[in-house]
Amino acid sequence: MKKLLFISFILVAYLPSFSQKWGIDSSRTETRDDASLQGNAGAVSGFFQTLNPMNYPPGANGWWHLLDVRHSNAASNFSMQFAGSFFDQNLYFRKIANNPAQKWSRILLETDGKMGIGTTVLRAQLDMKFTNANVLSSILGRVAEGDADGDGTYLGVRTLNTQPVDVGTFSIEHGFYGMVNNAITFHRGLAKQGGFMSFSTNNGTEQMRIDPWGNVGIGTKKTNGYKLAVEGAIGARRVRVTQESWADYVFDHTYQLPSLQEVEAYVKTEKHLPGIPSQTEISRDGLDLGDMQKLQMQKIEELTLYVIELNKKLEAQQQLVAIQAKELKKLKEKR
């Protein structure tokens, strides 16, 4: 009963104000084309509509709403405003603060579970649009140290370029004291597909990339078709090179072992072993570790065959010398 009496009192107290009528067809809405109209030029608080918006949010045209809440002093130019088109769900806000050119801010609204920044065409749960090149478009995290210098100390996303081909389009960037420290850059490639990635360290200098074919270049942008291309020295405890074939064919009875005379003649003419790349070839084409190991094993196995053959000849000579020694001993005994 007390609640009912209280509600009745409120209705009675404020009914006169609700009964007041103004605006177009008593709708309490009036027409105002210029959102930046100043109080000393006749602007008052209220609800407004316009078909010819001036100083509304960028791109405004056609029918728009305006809610203008002004300072009680009619000569003051301090106002809080909300504006929006009749035909979409976007809402804009600004405080004029005695500046009729004050920019509008779009209020983030959730539409079908999605939110957009800089765009009204939402294709993801959070969709941010930036059209300028080389702009730090979003910050994912910050730390206090160095935050007062430039863009601060952050992990962010930078929008880059789309032209010419192969340029970086986006990068995930780590900045420290406002300076680029390291980054992962995503390059567009030659067409709609064919992109690749590069990795930068130190002062944002590229140190490694993965090309469109999955080849990795360290210290170089050109892999020349190699799965791993390195410009510089490589240090490792162990390196395993797999081979589909090995040089054991040398020990097959069908293998034609070149004579030592043939090897000698070849070496005198070519200045390197048969089947082994020359210095000129190595300088021009590089060295395939797997193939070279197989070639070296081939030469070791050939040397083994030469040694076996020489050992057989040496044993035959030793046997002949032994026989000759026995015969000489017999002749001496007969005398």
Short mmCIF file of C-alpha atoms in Angstrom, two decimals:
data_model
loop_
_atom_site.label_atom_id
_atom_site.label_comp_id
_atom_site.label_asym_id
_atom_site.label_seq_id
_atom_site.Cartn_x
_atom_site.Cartn_y
_atom_site.Cartn_z
CA MET A 1 0.00 0.00 0.00
CA LYS A 2 2.85 2.39 0.87
CA LYS A 3 4.57 1.60 -2.46
CA LEU A 4 1.34 2.33 -4.34
CA LEU A 5 0.90 5.65 -2.53
CA PHE A 6 4.56 6.59 -3.28
CA ILE A 7 4.20 5.81 -7.00
CA SER A 8 0.94 7.79 -7.07
CA PHE A 9 2.71 10.77 -5.45
CA ILE A 10 5.51 10.63 -8.06
CA LEU A 11 3.03 10.51 -10.93
CA VAL A 12 1.03 13.41 -9.52
CA ALA A 13 4.19 15.46 -8.86
CA TYR A 14 5.65 15.02 -12.35
CA LEU A 15 2.51 14.69 -14.42
CA PRO A 16 2.51 18.38 -15.33
CA SER A 17 6.01 18.13 -16.79
CA PHE A 18 5.06 15.09 -18.82
CA SER A 19 1.99 16.82 -20.07
CA GLN A 20 4.02 19.66 -21.55
CA LYS A 21 4.10 19.57 -25.33
CA TRP A 22 6.60 21.07 -27.73
CA GLY A 23 8.41 20.30 -30.92
CA ILE A 24 7.03 19.12 -34.25
CA ASP A 25 3.51 17.81 -33.72
CA SER A 26 4.12 17.84 -29.95
CA SER A 27 6.78 15.12 -30.42
CA ARG A 28 9.30 17.04 -28.27
CA THR A 29 11.62 16.79 -31.30
CA GLU A 30 12.66 19.88 -33.21
CA THR A 31 14.71 20.43 -36.38
CA ARG A 32 18.33 21.56 -36.20
CA ASP A 33 20.72 21.13 -39.09
CA ASP A 34 23.91 22.50 -37.48
CA ALA A 35 25.10 20.36 -34.57
CA SER A 36 27.73 23.01 -33.74
CA LEU A 37 25.27 25.86 -33.33
CA GLN A 38 26.44 27.89 -30.32
CA GLY A 39 24.36 28.93 -27.33
CA ASN A 40 24.82 32.61 -28.08
CA ALA A 41 23.38 31.89 -31.54
CA GLY A 42 20.21 30.37 -30.16
CA ALA A 43 21.17 26.73 -29.45
CA VAL A 44 19.26 25.13 -26.57
CA SER A 45 19.13 21.71 -25.00
CA GLY A 46 16.76 19.23 -26.58
CA PHE A 47 16.02 16.46 -29.04
CA PHE A 48 16.53 17.30 -32.71
CA GLN A 49 16.32 15.80 -36.18
CA THR A 50 17.83 16.88 -39.50
CA LEU A 51 17.72 15.95 -43.14
CA ASN A 52 20.72 18.16 -43.98
CA PRO A 53 23.28 17.44 -41.24
CA MET A 54 26.10 19.96 -40.71
CA ASN A 55 28.98 19.33 -38.27
CA TYR A 56 27.58 15.90 -37.50
CA PRO A 57 29.91 12.86 -37.50
CA PRO A 58 31.98 12.41 -40.72
CA GLY A 59 29.94 11.01 -43.61
CA ALA A 60 26.59 11.99 -42.10
CA ASN A 61 23.85 12.54 -44.67
CA GLY A 62 20.10 12.07 -44.76
CA TRP A 63 18.03 11.80 -41.59
CA TRP A 64 19.97 12.05 -38.31
CA HIS A 65 19.10 12.38 -34.62
CA LEU A 66 20.81 14.77 -32.19
CA LEU A 67 20.56 14.93 -28.39
CA ASP A 68 22.12 18.17 -27.14
CA VAL A 69 22.56 18.79 -23.39
CA ARG A 70 23.81 22.34 -22.88
CA HIS A 71 25.08 24.41 -19.97
CA SER A 72 22.38 26.31 -18.11
CA ASN A 73 24.05 29.58 -19.12
CA ALA A 74 22.63 30.31 -22.56
CA ALA A 75 25.79 32.21 -23.55
CA SER A 76 28.03 29.28 -22.64
CA ASN A 77 29.31 27.01 -25.38
CA PHE A 78 29.74 23.88 -23.30
CA SER A 79 27.62 20.98 -24.47
CA MET A 80 27.37 17.19 -24.36
CA GLN A 81 26.00 15.67 -27.55
CA PHE A 82 24.89 12.28 -28.88
CA ALA A 83 24.11 11.71 -32.55
CA GLY A 84 23.09 8.85 -34.80
CA SER A 85 21.56 8.08 -38.16
CA PHE A 86 17.93 6.97 -38.40
CA PHE A 87 18.98 3.87 -40.32
CA ASP A 88 21.75 2.04 -38.41
CA GLN A 89 22.91 1.13 -34.91
CA ASN A 90 25.96 3.44 -34.75
CA LEU A 91 26.04 6.06 -32.00
CA TYR A 92 28.43 9.03 -31.73
CA PHE A 93 29.40 11.19 -28.77
CA ARG A 94 31.32 14.41 -28.08
CA LYS A 95 31.73 17.19 -25.54
CA ILE A 96 32.04 20.50 -27.38
CA ALA A 97 33.98 22.19 -24.53
CA ASN A 98 33.71 25.60 -26.20
CA ASN A 99 35.09 24.18 -29.47
CA PRO A 100 32.46 23.86 -32.24
CA ALA A 101 34.95 21.86 -34.35
CA GLN A 102 35.37 19.20 -31.64
CA LYS A 103 35.66 15.76 -33.24
CA TRP A 104 33.10 13.02 -32.69
CA SER A 105 33.88 9.64 -31.11
CA ARG A 106 31.94 6.57 -32.18
CA ILE A 107 30.63 4.66 -29.20
CA LEU A 108 31.49 0.94 -29.31
CA LEU A 109 28.26 -0.97 -29.67
CA GLU A 110 27.78 -4.70 -29.81
CA THR A 111 25.89 -5.85 -32.90
CA ASP A 112 24.96 -9.52 -33.10
CA GLY A 113 27.73 -10.26 -30.61
CA LYS A 114 30.35 -8.34 -32.64
CA MET A 115 32.20 -5.06 -32.01
CA GLY A 116 33.93 -2.78 -34.50
CA ILE A 117 36.51 0.01 -34.30
CA GLY A 118 36.76 2.25 -37.36
CA THR A 119 34.30 0.11 -39.32
CA THR A 120 30.60 -0.70 -39.40
CA VAL A 121 31.06 -3.82 -41.53
CA LEU A 122 31.83 -6.45 -38.90
CA ARG A 123 33.40 -9.72 -40.07
CA ALA A 124 34.79 -10.91 -36.72
CA GLN A 125 34.00 -10.73 -33.00
CA LEU A 126 36.33 -7.71 -32.77
CA ASP A 127 36.93 -5.95 -36.10
CA MET A 128 39.35 -3.00 -36.30
CA LYS A 129 39.88 -1.05 -39.51
CA PHE A 130 42.88 1.17 -40.25
CA THR A 131 43.57 2.47 -43.76
CA ASN A 132 46.79 4.39 -43.19
CA ALA A 133 50.19 2.81 -43.91
CA ASN A 134 52.84 2.36 -41.23
CA VAL A 135 50.47 2.94 -38.32
CA LEU A 136 50.69 1.28 -34.92
CA SER A 137 47.05 0.26 -35.09
CA SER A 138 46.58 -1.59 -31.81
CA ILE A 139 48.46 -2.30 -28.59
CA LEU A 140 48.09 -5.76 -27.09
CA GLY A 141 50.04 -5.04 -23.92
CA ARG A 142 52.27 -2.47 -22.19
CA VAL A 143 54.80 -2.34 -19.37
CA ALA A 144 55.67 0.69 -17.27
CA GLU A 145 59.38 0.99 -18.10
CA GLY A 146 59.93 3.29 -21.09
CA ASP A 147 56.22 4.01 -21.49
CA ALA A 148 56.78 7.78 -21.47
CA ASP A 149 59.04 7.67 -24.57
CA GLY A 150 57.33 7.87 -27.96
CA ASP A 151 54.89 4.96 -28.39
CA GLY A 152 56.24 3.46 -25.16
CA THR A 153 57.13 -0.14 -24.37
CA TYR A 154 54.53 -2.38 -25.94
CA LEU A 155 53.54 -5.41 -27.98
CA GLY A 156 51.33 -4.29 -30.82
CA VAL A 157 50.11 -4.69 -34.37
CA ARG A 158 51.36 -2.34 -37.09
CA THR A 159 49.57 -1.92 -40.42
CA LEU A 160 52.07 -1.47 -43.25
CA ASN A 161 51.55 -1.48 -47.05
CA THR A 162 50.07 -3.59 -49.82
CA GLN A 163 52.12 -2.15 -52.70
CA PRO A 164 54.47 -2.92 -54.31
CA VAL A 165 54.36 -6.71 -54.28
CA ASP A 166 56.23 -8.62 -51.58
CA VAL A 167 56.08 -5.74 -49.10
CA GLY A 168 55.11 -6.27 -45.48
CA THR A 169 51.37 -5.81 -44.87
CA PHE A 170 51.17 -6.37 -41.12
CA SER A 171 53.65 -6.92 -38.31
CA ILE A 172 53.47 -8.01 -34.70
CA GLU A 173 55.91 -5.56 -33.17
CA HIS A 174 57.75 -5.24 -29.86
CA GLY A 175 58.70 -1.66 -29.03
CA PHE A 176 60.97 -0.60 -26.15
CA TYR A 177 61.20 3.04 -25.05
CA GLY A 178 59.37 3.94 -28.25
CA MET A 179 61.94 2.19 -30.48
CA VAL A 180 61.21 -0.90 -32.60
CA ASN A 181 63.04 -3.80 -30.97
CA ASN A 182 61.94 -6.96 -32.76
CA ALA A 183 59.03 -8.01 -34.92
CA ILE A 184 57.34 -10.69 -37.01
CA THR A 185 56.27 -9.27 -40.39
CA PHE A 186 53.68 -10.77 -42.72
CA HIS A 187 54.39 -10.06 -46.43
CA ARG A 188 51.66 -10.13 -49.07
CA GLY A 189 53.62 -12.02 -51.76
CA LEU A 190 53.10 -11.69 -55.50
CA ALA A 191 49.32 -12.18 -55.66
CA LYS A 192 46.32 -12.88 -53.45
CA GLN A 193 48.28 -15.85 -52.17
CA GLY A 194 51.98 -16.58 -51.99
CA GLY A 195 52.73 -14.65 -48.81
CA PHE A 196 55.73 -15.20 -46.55
CA MET A 197 57.05 -14.19 -43.13
CA SER A 198 60.16 -12.42 -41.92
CA PHE A 199 61.64 -12.15 -38.44
CA SER A 200 63.47 -9.06 -37.20
CA THR A 201 65.65 -8.55 -34.14
CA ASN A 202 67.94 -5.92 -32.57
CA ASN A 203 66.58 -2.70 -34.09
CA GLY A 204 63.94 -4.19 -36.36
CA THR A 205 66.47 -5.51 -38.90
CA GLU A 206 65.36 -8.66 -40.74
CA GLN A 207 67.44 -11.68 -39.72
CA MET A 208 65.39 -14.62 -41.01
CA ARG A 209 62.49 -15.37 -43.33
CA ILE A 210 60.28 -18.27 -44.38
CA ASP A 211 59.54 -17.97 -48.10
CA PRO A 212 56.28 -19.00 -49.84
CA TRP A 213 57.59 -22.53 -50.42
CA GLY A 214 58.57 -23.15 -46.81
CA ASN A 215 62.27 -22.54 -47.38
CA VAL A 216 64.14 -20.82 -44.54
CA GLY A 217 66.78 -18.16 -45.06
CA ILE A 218 68.99 -17.06 -42.16
CA GLY A 219 71.01 -13.92 -42.80
CA THR A 220 69.81 -13.92 -46.41
CA LYS A 221 66.59 -13.16 -48.29
CA LYS A 222 67.43 -15.59 -51.11
CA THR A 223 67.14 -19.33 -50.45
CA ASN A 224 67.79 -20.33 -54.11
CA GLY A 225 65.45 -23.28 -53.65
CA TYR A 226 67.26 -24.73 -50.62
CA LYS A 227 65.13 -25.74 -47.64
CA LEU A 228 67.70 -23.97 -45.44
CA ALA A 229 70.00 -21.21 -46.70
CA VAL A 230 72.48 -19.64 -44.28
CA GLU A 231 74.71 -16.63 -44.91
CA GLY A 232 77.47 -17.23 -42.35
CA ALA A 233 78.94 -20.02 -40.27
CA ILE A 234 76.97 -22.91 -38.74
CA GLY A 235 77.99 -24.51 -35.45
CA ALA A 236 76.60 -27.89 -34.37
CA ARG A 237 77.50 -30.83 -32.15
CA ARG A 238 76.23 -33.36 -34.65
CA VAL A 239 74.96 -33.28 -38.25
CA ARG A 240 73.10 -36.25 -39.73
CA VAL A 241 72.87 -36.47 -43.53
CA THR A 242 70.72 -39.27 -44.97
CA GLN A 243 71.53 -40.87 -48.33
CA GLU A 244 69.41 -43.11 -50.52
CA SER A 245 72.54 -44.89 -51.86
CA TRP A 246 76.10 -45.48 -50.69
CA ALA A 247 79.43 -46.37 -52.26
CA ASP A 248 79.35 -50.12 -51.43
CA TYR A 249 78.85 -50.79 -55.15
CA VAL A 250 82.66 -50.54 -55.38
CA PHE A 251 82.90 -53.98 -53.77
CA ASP A 252 80.52 -55.55 -56.28
CA HIS A 253 82.27 -57.96 -58.67
CA THR A 254 80.86 -56.02 -61.66
CA TYR A 255 82.54 -52.76 -60.63
CA GLN A 256 85.25 -51.65 -63.04
CA LEU A 257 88.12 -50.47 -60.85
CA PRO A 258 90.31 -48.08 -62.84
CA SER A 259 93.95 -49.02 -62.99
CA LEU A 260 96.52 -46.95 -61.10
CA GLN A 261 98.02 -46.01 -64.43
CA GLU A 262 94.64 -44.57 -65.52
CA VAL A 263 94.32 -42.66 -62.23
CA GLU A 264 97.84 -41.29 -62.61
CA ALA A 265 97.18 -40.09 -66.14
CA TYR A 266 93.89 -38.42 -65.11
CA VAL A 267 95.45 -36.65 -62.12
CA LYS A 268 98.32 -35.33 -64.24
CA THR A 269 95.86 -33.84 -66.73
CA GLU A 270 92.91 -32.70 -64.56
CA LYS A 271 94.69 -31.94 -61.26
CA HIS A 272 92.01 -33.72 -59.19
CA LEU A 273 90.77 -37.26 -58.60
CA PRO A 274 88.34 -38.86 -61.07
CA GLY A 275 84.70 -38.32 -60.02
CA ILE A 276 85.61 -35.62 -57.45
CA PRO A 277 84.49 -32.00 -58.20
CA SER A 278 87.24 -29.60 -59.12
CA GLN A 279 88.05 -26.41 -57.22
CA THR A 280 86.28 -24.42 -59.94
CA GLU A 281 83.11 -26.49 -59.58
CA ILE A 282 83.11 -26.20 -55.77
CA SER A 283 83.58 -22.43 -55.95
CA ARG A 284 80.75 -22.12 -58.45
CA ASP A 285 78.21 -24.69 -57.22
CA GLY A 286 79.10 -25.29 -53.58
CA LEU A 287 79.60 -28.62 -51.84
CA ASP A 288 76.91 -31.23 -51.23
CA LEU A 289 77.95 -32.87 -47.96
CA GLY A 290 76.00 -36.07 -48.60
CA ASP A 291 77.32 -36.53 -52.14
CA MET A 292 80.87 -35.65 -51.10
CA GLN A 293 80.81 -38.16 -48.26
CA LYS A 294 79.67 -40.83 -50.72
CA LEU A 295 82.39 -39.87 -53.23
CA GLN A 296 85.02 -39.90 -50.51
CA MET A 297 83.81 -43.32 -49.36
CA GLN A 298 84.02 -44.50 -52.98
CA LYS A 299 87.67 -43.41 -53.11
CA ILE A 300 88.38 -45.04 -49.73
CA GLU A 301 86.88 -48.31 -50.95
CA GLU A 302 88.84 -48.08 -54.21
CA LEU A 303 92.01 -47.48 -52.20
CA THR A 304 91.13 -50.53 -50.13
CA LEU A 305 90.89 -52.63 -53.30
CA TYR A 306 94.22 -51.23 -54.51
CA VAL A 307 95.82 -52.09 -51.17
CA ILE A 308 94.35 -55.61 -51.26
CA GLU A 309 95.66 -56.09 -54.80
CA LEU A 310 99.10 -54.74 -53.87
CA ASN A 311 99.14 -56.96 -50.78
CA LYS A 312 98.41 -60.00 -52.96
CA LYS A 313 101.28 -59.08 -55.26
CA LEU A 314 103.57 -58.53 -52.26
CA GLU A 315 102.65 -61.92 -50.78
CA ALA A 316 103.26 -63.61 -54.18
CA GLN A 317 106.66 -61.92 -54.40
CA GLN A 318 107.50 -62.99 -50.84
CA GLN A 319 106.55 -66.58 -51.65
CA LEU A 320 108.69 -66.45 -54.81
CA VAL A 321 111.64 -65.07 -52.83
CA ALA A 322 111.21 -67.83 -50.25
CA ILE A 323 111.20 -70.51 -52.95
CA GLN A 324 114.26 -69.00 -54.59
CA ALA A 325 116.02 -68.91 -51.21
CA LYS A 326 115.35 -72.62 -50.65
CA GLU A 327 116.62 -73.50 -54.12
CA LEU A 328 119.79 -71.47 -53.52
CA LYS A 329 120.32 -73.21 -50.22
CA LYS A 330 120.05 -76.65 -51.85
CA LEU A 331 122.58 -75.70 -54.50
CA LYS A 332 125.04 -74.58 -51.85
CA GLU A 333 124.59 -77.82 -49.91
CA LYS A 334 125.36 -79.95 -53.02
CA ARG A 335 128.63 -78.19 -53.52
#
